[in-house]
C-alpha positions as protocol buffer text, in pm:
chain_id: "A"
residue {
  index: 1
  type: UNK
  ca { x: 2641 y: -1055 z: -813 }
}
residue {
  index: 2
  type: UNK
  ca { x: 2444 y: -1366 z: -737 }
}
residue {
  index: 3
  type: UNK
  ca { x: 2070 y: -1391 z: -811 }
}
residue {
  index: 4
  type: UNK
  ca { x: 1983 y: -1373 z: -438 }
}
residue {
  index: 5
  type: UNK
  ca { x: 2182 y: -1055 z: -396 }
}
residue {
  index: 6
  type: UNK
  ca { x: 2051 y: -880 z: -700 }
}
residue {
  index: 7
  type: UNK
  ca { x: 1811 y: -586 z: -647 }
}
residue {
  index: 8
  type: UNK
  ca { x: 1458 y: -647 z: -785 }
}
residue {
  index: 9
  type: UNK
  ca { x: 1395 y: -295 z: -844 }
}
residue {
  index: 10
  type: UNK
  ca { x: 1632 y: 4 z: -941 }
}
residue {
  index: 11
  type: UNK
  ca { x: 1697 y: 167 z: -606 }
}
residue {
  index: 12
  type: UNK
  ca { x: 1512 y: 508 z: -550 }
}
residue {
  index: 13
  type: UNK
  ca { x: 1739 y: 704 z: -304 }
}
residue {
  index: 14
  type: UNK
  ca { x: 1791 y: 1038 z: -456 }
}
residue {
  index: 15
  type: UNK
  ca { x: 1456 y: 1219 z: -466 }
}
residue {
  index: 16
  type: UNK
  ca { x: 1566 y: 1576 z: -567 }
}
residue {
  index: 17
  type: UNK
  ca { x: 1390 y: 1655 z: -870 }
}
residue {
  index: 18
  type: UNK
  ca { x: 1163 y: 1346 z: -899 }
}
residue {
  index: 19
  type: UNK
  ca { x: 793 y: 1364 z: -918 }
}
residue {
  index: 20
  type: UNK
  ca { x: 556 y: 1145 z: -710 }
}
residue {
  index: 21
  type: UNK
  ca { x: 185 y: 1102 z: -721 }
}
residue {
  index: 22
  type: UNK
  ca { x: 37 y: 975 z: -394 }
}
residue {
  index: 23
  type: UNK
  ca { x: -322 y: 847 z: -396 }
}
residue {
  index: 24
  type: UNK
  ca { x: -468 y: 827 z: -40 }
}
residue {
  index: 25
  type: UNK
  ca { x: -238 y: 1122 z: 101 }
}
residue {
  index: 26
  type: UNK
  ca { x: -498 y: 1299 z: 323 }
}
residue {
  index: 27
  type: UNK
  ca { x: -386 y: 1120 z: 639 }
}
residue {
  index: 28
  type: UNK
  ca { x: -183 y: 819 z: 787 }
}
residue {
  index: 29
  type: UNK
  ca { x: 86 y: 651 z: 566 }
}
residue {
  index: 30
  type: UNK
  ca { x: 8 y: 833 z: 259 }
}
residue {
  index: 31
  type: UNK
  ca { x: 41 y: 1179 z: 422 }
}
residue {
  index: 32
  type: UNK
  ca { x: 355 y: 1082 z: 610 }
}
residue {
  index: 33
  type: UNK
  ca { x: 502 y: 937 z: 318 }
}
residue {
  index: 34
  type: UNK
  ca { x: 425 y: 1256 z: 118 }
}
residue {
  index: 35
  type: UNK
  ca { x: 583 y: 1460 z: 382 }
}
residue {
  index: 36
  type: UNK
  ca { x: 903 y: 1261 z: 373 }
}
residue {
  index: 37
  type: UNK
  ca { x: 938 y: 1265 z: 15 }
}
residue {
  index: 38
  type: UNK
  ca { x: 870 y: 1637 z: -23 }
}
residue {
  index: 39
  type: UNK
  ca { x: 1140 y: 1696 z: 250 }
}
residue {
  index: 40
  type: UNK
  ca { x: 1386 y: 1503 z: 52 }
}
residue {
  index: 41
  type: UNK
  ca { x: 1323 y: 1733 z: -263 }
}
residue {
  index: 42
  type: UNK
  ca { x: 1068 y: 1538 z: -451 }
}
residue {
  index: 43
  type: UNK
  ca { x: 765 y: 1728 z: -629 }
}
residue {
  index: 44
  type: UNK
  ca { x: 477 y: 1567 z: -455 }
}
residue {
  index: 45
  type: UNK
  ca { x: 123 y: 1546 z: -607 }
}
residue {
  index: 46
  type: UNK
  ca { x: -149 y: 1431 z: -355 }
}
residue {
  index: 47
  type: UNK
  ca { x: -486 y: 1285 z: -418 }
}
residue {
  index: 48
  type: UNK
  ca { x: -760 y: 1161 z: -184 }
}
residue {
  index: 49
  type: UNK
  ca { x: -1141 y: 1247 z: -146 }
}
residue {
  index: 50
  type: UNK
  ca { x: -1061 y: 1505 z: 137 }
}
residue {
  index: 51
  type: UNK
  ca { x: -993 y: 1811 z: -62 }
}
residue {
  index: 52
  type: UNK
  ca { x: -953 y: 2036 z: 254 }
}
residue {
  index: 53
  type: UNK
  ca { x: -671 y: 1802 z: 385 }
}
residue {
  index: 54
  type: UNK
  ca { x: -499 y: 1811 z: 49 }
}
residue {
  index: 55
  type: UNK
  ca { x: -502 y: 2170 z: 22 }
}
residue {
  index: 56
  type: UNK
  ca { x: -390 y: 2209 z: 382 }
}
residue {
  index: 57
  type: UNK
  ca { x: -86 y: 1984 z: 281 }
}
residue {
  index: 58
  type: UNK
  ca { x: -1 y: 2175 z: -40 }
}
residue {
  index: 59
  type: UNK
  ca { x: -25 y: 2501 z: 124 }
}
residue {
  index: 60
  type: UNK
  ca { x: 344 y: 2637 z: 194 }
}
residue {
  index: 61
  type: UNK
  ca { x: 492 y: 2358 z: -5 }
}
residue {
  index: 62
  type: UNK
  ca { x: 617 y: 2496 z: -366 }
}
residue {
  index: 63
  type: UNK
  ca { x: 556 y: 2267 z: -642 }
}
residue {
  index: 64
  type: UNK
  ca { x: 307 y: 2065 z: -434 }
}
residue {
  index: 65
  type: UNK
  ca { x: -19 y: 2004 z: -619 }
}
residue {
  index: 66
  type: UNK
  ca { x: -351 y: 1880 z: -474 }
}
residue {
  index: 67
  type: UNK
  ca { x: -586 y: 1669 z: -699 }
}
residue {
  index: 68
  type: UNK
  ca { x: -902 y: 1549 z: -534 }
}
residue {
  index: 69
  type: UNK
  ca { x: -1053 y: 1224 z: -650 }
}
residue {
  index: 70
  type: UNK
  ca { x: -1266 y: 933 z: -568 }
}
residue {
  index: 71
  type: UNK
  ca { x: -1091 y: 613 z: -648 }
}
residue {
  index: 72
  type: UNK
  ca { x: -1412 y: 441 z: -689 }
}
residue {
  index: 73
  type: UNK
  ca { x: -1496 y: 673 z: -984 }
}
residue {
  index: 74
  type: UNK
  ca { x: -1276 y: 573 z: -1288 }
}
residue {
  index: 75
  type: UNK
  ca { x: -1351 y: 897 z: -1461 }
}
residue {
  index: 76
  type: UNK
  ca { x: -1216 y: 1105 z: -1165 }
}
residue {
  index: 77
  type: UNK
  ca { x: -885 y: 899 z: -1150 }
}
residue {
  index: 78
  type: UNK
  ca { x: -833 y: 924 z: -1538 }
}
residue {
  index: 79
  type: UNK
  ca { x: -899 y: 1292 z: -1516 }
}
residue {
  index: 80
  type: UNK
  ca { x: -636 y: 1330 z: -1232 }
}
residue {
  index: 81
  type: UNK
  ca { x: -385 y: 1107 z: -1417 }
}
residue {
  index: 82
  type: UNK
  ca { x: -419 y: 1338 z: -1708 }
}
residue {
  index: 83
  type: UNK
  ca { x: -374 y: 1653 z: -1484 }
}
residue {
  index: 84
  type: UNK
  ca { x: -67 y: 1493 z: -1330 }
}
residue {
  index: 85
  type: UNK
  ca { x: 71 y: 1418 z: -1686 }
}
residue {
  index: 86
  type: UNK
  ca { x: 7 y: 1788 z: -1782 }
}
residue {
  index: 87
  type: UNK
  ca { x: 150 y: 1933 z: -1467 }
}
residue {
  index: 88
  type: UNK
  ca { x: 479 y: 1736 z: -1507 }
}
residue {
  index: 89
  type: UNK
  ca { x: 512 y: 1735 z: -1882 }
}
residue {
  index: 90
  type: UNK
  ca { x: 520 y: 1360 z: -1864 }
}
residue {
  index: 91
  type: UNK
  ca { x: 492 y: 1059 z: -1642 }
}
residue {
  index: 92
  type: UNK
  ca { x: 573 y: 1064 z: -1281 }
}
residue {
  index: 93
  type: UNK
  ca { x: 878 y: 889 z: -1133 }
}
residue {
  index: 94
  type: UNK
  ca { x: 658 y: 707 z: -889 }
}
residue {
  index: 95
  type: UNK
  ca { x: 272 y: 636 z: -821 }
}
residue {
  index: 96
  type: UNK
  ca { x: 198 y: 524 z: -461 }
}
residue {
  index: 97
  type: UNK
  ca { x: -163 y: 388 z: -416 }
}
residue {
  index: 98
  type: UNK
  ca { x: -226 y: 419 z: -40 }
}
residue {
  index: 99
  type: UNK
  ca { x: -612 y: 467 z: -48 }
}
residue {
  index: 100
  type: UNK
  ca { x: -784 y: 221 z: 187 }
}
residue {
  index: 101
  type: UNK
  ca { x: -1102 y: 131 z: 358 }
}
residue {
  index: 102
  type: UNK
  ca { x: -1132 y: -81 z: 671 }
}
residue {
  index: 103
  type: UNK
  ca { x: -1415 y: -195 z: 899 }
}
residue {
  index: 104
  type: UNK
  ca { x: -1372 y: -500 z: 1133 }
}
residue {
  index: 105
  type: UNK
  ca { x: -1623 y: -759 z: 1020 }
}
residue {
  index: 106
  type: UNK
  ca { x: -1686 y: -1130 z: 1079 }
}
residue {
  index: 107
  type: UNK
  ca { x: -1874 y: -1391 z: 863 }
}
residue {
  index: 108
  type: UNK
  ca { x: -2140 y: -1406 z: 1135 }
}
residue {
  index: 109
  type: UNK
  ca { x: -2236 y: -1062 z: 1074 }
}
residue {
  index: 110
  type: UNK
  ca { x: -2203 y: -1064 z: 700 }
}
residue {
  index: 111
  type: UNK
  ca { x: -2245 y: -724 z: 537 }
}
residue {
  index: 112
  type: UNK
  ca { x: -2252 y: -720 z: 152 }
}
residue {
  index: 113
  type: UNK
  ca { x: -2232 y: -342 z: 101 }
}
residue {
  index: 114
  type: UNK
  ca { x: -1945 y: -328 z: 335 }
}
residue {
  index: 115
  type: UNK
  ca { x: -1779 y: -616 z: 138 }
}
residue {
  index: 116
  type: UNK
  ca { x: -1837 y: -439 z: -176 }
}
residue {
  index: 117
  type: UNK
  ca { x: -1691 y: -100 z: -38 }
}
residue {
  index: 118
  type: UNK
  ca { x: -1370 y: -265 z: 63 }
}
residue {
  index: 119
  type: UNK
  ca { x: -1331 y: -406 z: -280 }
}
residue {
  index: 120
  type: UNK
  ca { x: -1413 y: -79 z: -464 }
}
residue {
  index: 121
  type: UNK
  ca { x: -1158 y: 123 z: -259 }
}
residue {
  index: 122
  type: UNK
  ca { x: -879 y: -134 z: -178 }
}
residue {
  index: 123
  type: UNK
  ca { x: -871 y: -331 z: -507 }
}
residue {
  index: 124
  type: UNK
  ca { x: -1080 y: -191 z: -801 }
}
residue {
  index: 125
  type: UNK
  ca { x: -946 y: 161 z: -721 }
}
residue {
  index: 126
  type: UNK
  ca { x: -587 y: 30 z: -799 }
}
residue {
  index: 127
  type: UNK
  ca { x: -734 y: -118 z: -1130 }
}
residue {
  index: 128
  type: UNK
  ca { x: -852 y: 240 z: -1207 }
}
residue {
  index: 129
  type: UNK
  ca { x: -524 y: 387 z: -1126 }
}
residue {
  index: 130
  type: UNK
  ca { x: -319 y: 123 z: -1335 }
}
residue {
  index: 131
  type: UNK
  ca { x: -580 y: 185 z: -1630 }
}
residue {
  index: 132
  type: UNK
  ca { x: -496 y: 565 z: -1609 }
}
residue {
  index: 133
  type: UNK
  ca { x: -114 y: 556 z: -1563 }
}
residue {
  index: 134
  type: UNK
  ca { x: 19 y: 231 z: -1732 }
}
residue {
  index: 135
  type: UNK
  ca { x: 9 y: 377 z: -2085 }
}
residue {
  index: 136
  type: UNK
  ca { x: 212 y: 681 z: -1978 }
}
residue {
  index: 137
  type: UNK
  ca { x: 475 y: 486 z: -1781 }
}
residue {
  index: 138
  type: UNK
  ca { x: 511 y: 231 z: -2062 }
}
residue {
  index: 139
  type: UNK
  ca { x: 547 y: 499 z: -2313 }
}
residue {
  index: 140
  type: UNK
  ca { x: 811 y: 660 z: -2082 }
}
residue {
  index: 141
  type: UNK
  ca { x: 999 y: 336 z: -2045 }
}
residue {
  index: 142
  type: UNK
  ca { x: 1060 y: 423 z: -1653 }
}
residue {
  index: 143
  type: UNK
  ca { x: 881 y: 483 z: -1342 }
}
residue {
  index: 144
  type: UNK
  ca { x: 766 y: 275 z: -1037 }
}
residue {
  index: 145
  type: UNK
  ca { x: 425 y: 178 z: -912 }
}
residue {
  index: 146
  type: UNK
  ca { x: 388 y: 100 z: -534 }
}
residue {
  index: 147
  type: UNK
  ca { x: 89 y: -52 z: -365 }
}
residue {
  index: 148
  type: UNK
  ca { x: 11 y: -51 z: 4 }
}
residue {
  index: 149
  type: UNK
  ca { x: -120 y: -395 z: 115 }
}
residue {
  index: 150
  type: UNK
  ca { x: -112 y: -537 z: 466 }
}
residue {
  index: 151
  type: UNK
  ca { x: 20 y: -831 z: 669 }
}
residue {
  index: 152
  type: UNK
  ca { x: -360 y: -887 z: 687 }
}
residue {
  index: 153
  type: UNK
  ca { x: -342 y: -1032 z: 329 }
}
residue {
  index: 154
  type: UNK
  ca { x: -80 y: -1317 z: 407 }
}
residue {
  index: 155
  type: UNK
  ca { x: -353 y: -1548 z: 558 }
}
residue {
  index: 156
  type: UNK
  ca { x: -707 y: -1501 z: 715 }
}
residue {
  index: 157
  type: UNK
  ca { x: -755 y: -1334 z: 1040 }
}
residue {
  index: 158
  type: UNK
  ca { x: -1038 y: -1271 z: 1291 }
}
residue {
  index: 159
  type: UNK
  ca { x: -1233 y: -939 z: 1213 }
}
residue {
  index: 160
  type: UNK
  ca { x: -1069 y: -923 z: 865 }
}
residue {
  index: 161
  type: UNK
  ca { x: -1331 y: -1082 z: 653 }
}
residue {
  index: 162
  type: UNK
  ca { x: -1367 y: -771 z: 423 }
}
residue {
  index: 163
  type: UNK
  ca { x: -1021 y: -621 z: 445 }
}
residue {
  index: 164
  type: UNK
  ca { x: -784 y: -924 z: 434 }
}
residue {
  index: 165
  type: UNK
  ca { x: -908 y: -1068 z: 96 }
}
residue {
  index: 166
  type: UNK
  ca { x: -846 y: -725 z: -83 }
}
residue {
  index: 167
  type: UNK
  ca { x: -489 y: -713 z: 66 }
}
residue {
  index: 168
  type: UNK
  ca { x: -431 y: -1058 z: -51 }
}
residue {
  index: 169
  type: UNK
  ca { x: -547 y: -966 z: -403 }
}
residue {
  index: 170
  type: UNK
  ca { x: -292 y: -671 z: -401 }
}
residue {
  index: 171
  type: UNK
  ca { x: -6 y: -900 z: -326 }
}
residue {
  index: 172
  type: UNK
  ca { x: -95 y: -1131 z: -622 }
}
residue {
  index: 173
  type: UNK
  ca { x: -157 y: -829 z: -845 }
}
residue {
  index: 174
  type: UNK
  ca { x: 170 y: -684 z: -752 }
}
residue {
  index: 175
  type: UNK
  ca { x: 361 y: -1000 z: -814 }
}
residue {
  index: 176
  type: UNK
  ca { x: 199 y: -1025 z: -1180 }
}
residue {
  index: 177
  type: UNK
  ca { x: 264 y: -669 z: -1248 }
}
residue {
  index: 178
  type: UNK
  ca { x: 641 y: -711 z: -1146 }
}
residue {
  index: 179
  type: UNK
  ca { x: 662 y: -999 z: -1395 }
}
residue {
  index: 180
  type: UNK
  ca { x: 524 y: -794 z: -1675 }
}
residue {
  index: 181
  type: UNK
  ca { x: 677 y: -466 z: -1597 }
}
residue {
  index: 182
  type: UNK
  ca { x: 1027 y: -539 z: -1487 }
}
residue {
  index: 183
  type: UNK
  ca { x: 1125 y: -630 z: -1838 }
}
residue {
  index: 184
  type: UNK
  ca { x: 1003 y: -293 z: -1971 }
}
residue {
  index: 185
  type: UNK
  ca { x: 1212 y: -92 z: -1729 }
}
residue {
  index: 186
  type: UNK
  ca { x: 938 y: -21 z: -1461 }
}
residue {
  index: 187
  type: UNK
  ca { x: 945 y: -87 z: -1089 }
}
residue {
  index: 188
  type: UNK
  ca { x: 703 y: -238 z: -891 }
}
residue {
  index: 189
  type: UNK
  ca { x: 674 y: -267 z: -499 }
}
residue {
  index: 190
  type: UNK
  ca { x: 420 y: -415 z: -227 }
}
residue {
  index: 191
  type: UNK
  ca { x: 410 y: -249 z: 113 }
}
residue {
  index: 192
  type: UNK
  ca { x: 269 y: -485 z: 382 }
}
residue {
  index: 193
  type: UNK
  ca { x: 265 y: -300 z: 710 }
}
residue {
  index: 194
  type: UNK
  ca { x: 176 y: -432 z: 1051 }
}
residue {
  index: 195
  type: UNK
  ca { x: -22 y: -211 z: 1287 }
}
residue {
  index: 196
  type: UNK
  ca { x: 20 y: 154 z: 1200 }
}
residue {
  index: 197
  type: UNK
  ca { x: -141 y: 426 z: 1404 }
}
residue {
  index: 198
  type: UNK
  ca { x: -410 y: 564 z: 1151 }
}
residue {
  index: 199
  type: UNK
  ca { x: -769 y: 672 z: 1157 }
}
residue {
  index: 200
  type: UNK
  ca { x: -840 y: 316 z: 1015 }
}
residue {
  index: 201
  type: UNK
  ca { x: -683 y: 133 z: 1291 }
}
residue {
  index: 202
  type: UNK
  ca { x: -824 y: 357 z: 1571 }
}
residue {
  index: 203
  type: UNK
  ca { x: -1146 y: 161 z: 1507 }
}
residue {
  index: 204
  type: UNK
  ca { x: -975 y: -154 z: 1654 }
}
residue {
  index: 205
  type: UNK
  ca { x: -1099 y: -269 z: 1999 }
}
residue {
  index: 206
  type: UNK
  ca { x: -813 y: -501 z: 2063 }
}
residue {
  index: 207
  type: UNK
  ca { x: -439 y: -474 z: 2154 }
}
residue {
  index: 208
  type: UNK
  ca { x: -220 y: -411 z: 1841 }
}
residue {
  index: 209
  type: UNK
  ca { x: 111 y: -547 z: 1882 }
}
residue {
  index: 210
  type: UNK
  ca { x: 421 y: -343 z: 1775 }
}
residue {
  index: 211
  type: UNK
  ca { x: 189 y: -47 z: 1690 }
}
residue {
  index: 212
  type: UNK
  ca { x: 413 y: 207 z: 1509 }
}
residue {
  index: 213
  type: UNK
  ca { x: 359 y: 585 z: 1401 }
}
residue {
  index: 214
  type: UNK
  ca { x: 269 y: 697 z: 1027 }
}
residue {
  index: 215
  type: UNK
  ca { x: 616 y: 863 z: 1037 }
}
residue {
  index: 216
  type: UNK
  ca { x: 806 y: 547 z: 1115 }
}
residue {
  index: 217
  type: UNK
  ca { x: 609 y: 357 z: 856 }
}
residue {
  index: 218
  type: UNK
  ca { x: 719 y: 627 z: 586 }
}
residue {
  index: 219
  type: UNK
  ca { x: 1087 y: 577 z: 679 }
}
residue {
  index: 220
  type: UNK
  ca { x: 1059 y: 207 z: 637 }
}
residue {
  index: 221
  type: UNK
  ca { x: 905 y: 266 z: 300 }
}
residue {
  index: 222
  type: UNK
  ca { x: 1171 y: 495 z: 183 }
}
residue {
  index: 223
  type: UNK
  ca { x: 1436 y: 246 z: 301 }
}
residue {
  index: 224
  type: UNK
  ca { x: 1282 y: -11 z: 97 }
}
residue {
  index: 225
  type: UNK
  ca { x: 1273 y: 174 z: -208 }
}
residue {
  index: 226
  type: UNK
  ca { x: 1639 y: 283 z: -144 }
}
residue {
  index: 227
  type: UNK
  ca { x: 1743 y: -78 z: -139 }
}
residue {
  index: 228
  type: UNK
  ca { x: 1542 y: -185 z: -440 }
}
residue {
  index: 229
  type: UNK
  ca { x: 1299 y: -405 z: -242 }
}
residue {
  index: 230
  type: UNK
  ca { x: 999 y: -584 z: -407 }
}
residue {
  index: 231
  type: UNK
  ca { x: 821 y: -629 z: -72 }
}
residue {
  index: 232
  type: UNK
  ca { x: 843 y: -432 z: 237 }
}
residue {
  index: 233
  type: UNK
  ca { x: 705 y: -550 z: 560 }
}
residue {
  index: 234
  type: UNK
  ca { x: 745 y: -379 z: 886 }
}
residue {
  index: 235
  type: UNK
  ca { x: 795 y: -363 z: 1197 }
}
residue {
  index: 236
  type: UNK
  ca { x: 978 y: -686 z: 1150 }
}
residue {
  index: 237
  type: UNK
  ca { x: 950 y: -771 z: 1518 }
}
residue {
  index: 238
  type: UNK
  ca { x: 584 y: -831 z: 1423 }
}
residue {
  index: 239
  type: UNK
  ca { x: 588 y: -907 z: 1063 }
}
residue {
  index: 240
  type: UNK
  ca { x: 828 y: -1198 z: 1072 }
}
residue {
  index: 241
  type: UNK
  ca { x: 594 y: -1392 z: 1280 }
}
residue {
  index: 242
  type: UNK
  ca { x: 305 y: -1312 z: 1027 }
}
residue {
  index: 243
  type: UNK
  ca { x: 520 y: -1444 z: 746 }
}
residue {
  index: 244
  type: UNK
  ca { x: 582 y: -1753 z: 937 }
}
residue {
  index: 245
  type: UNK
  ca { x: 191 y: -1817 z: 946 }
}
residue {
  index: 246
  type: UNK
  ca { x: 207 y: -1853 z: 576 }
}
residue {
  index: 247
  type: UNK
  ca { x: 439 y: -2148 z: 602 }
}
residue {
  index: 248
  type: UNK
  ca { x: 238 y: -2335 z: 868 }
}
residue {
  index: 249
  type: UNK
  ca { x: 35 y: -2645 z: 768 }
}
residue {
  index: 250
  type: UNK
  ca { x: -348 y: -2560 z: 784 }
}
residue {
  index: 251
  type: UNK
  ca { x: -416 y: -2733 z: 1094 }
}
residue {
  index: 252
  type: UNK
  ca { x: -128 y: -2575 z: 1286 }
}
residue {
  index: 253
  type: UNK
  ca { x: -234 y: -2226 z: 1132 }
}
residue {
  index: 254
  type: UNK
  ca { x: -604 y: -2240 z: 1240 }
}
residue {
  index: 255
  type: UNK
  ca { x: -495 y: -2362 z: 1588 }
}
residue {
  index: 256
  type: UNK
  ca { x: -230 y: -2093 z: 1625 }
}
residue {
  index: 257
  type: UNK
  ca { x: -474 y: -1816 z: 1528 }
}
residue {
  index: 258
  type: UNK
  ca { x: -744 y: -1946 z: 1758 }
}
residue {
  index: 259
  type: UNK
  ca { x: -495 y: -1961 z: 2054 }
}
residue {
  index: 260
  type: UNK
  ca { x: -326 y: -1617 z: 1997 }
}
residue {
  index: 261
  type: UNK
  ca { x: -661 y: -1427 z: 1932 }
}
residue {
  index: 262
  type: UNK
  ca { x: -885 y: -1613 z: 2176 }
}
residue {
  index: 263
  type: UNK
  ca { x: -1122 y: -1719 z: 1917 }
}
């Protein structure tokens, strides 16, 4: 097999008996992915701040465990990680970080607390998760870490002053994690969706091209894991154009964004 054909991660296709911890599972992509994995036989542990939503998910799903937490509080993340380890008798096979915060924001209305909230949930929360789970995964010598980014992290976009930089950071973080953890037997993936119909995108007052449901997003994610992908971006009819923007010279890029978004 050539280098270009080799899978970047061990394929994750058979979920029967596998354990998954999803952080940010109360709604949207996280909840839809939890539902899809549980339906395929995985033991799913769900976390988020909304304890009522977690309990509603776990009800009637044997083996499912709800662990409320606040990703901005490292002690609650550490306690939840220990509870996961205890419940499973070891490290989970997959940890998916799907917690996210989003508010449309421009530099002309700069809001420092809002910028800091995006950073706390979208990036620093990931660091809290890594601090809690990396030791157990490294000790086990197996497992997979998946982070939900966004195509908004590819390049700067209007109304994405607070959100986009945090997702750009996740892309870079995932690449560094892969370089360090792949030789240790761990998988790493970054998930960069386009527009998905969630409580976050419901705030948008503009047309969202190629908008998909959380359930469709979850199927794209499971397909990516099954194929051993490092990055998943979808729907491709939209994300291929976003990827192209990364390759444009700056002058062409700024002119294109202004023309497309009318700013």
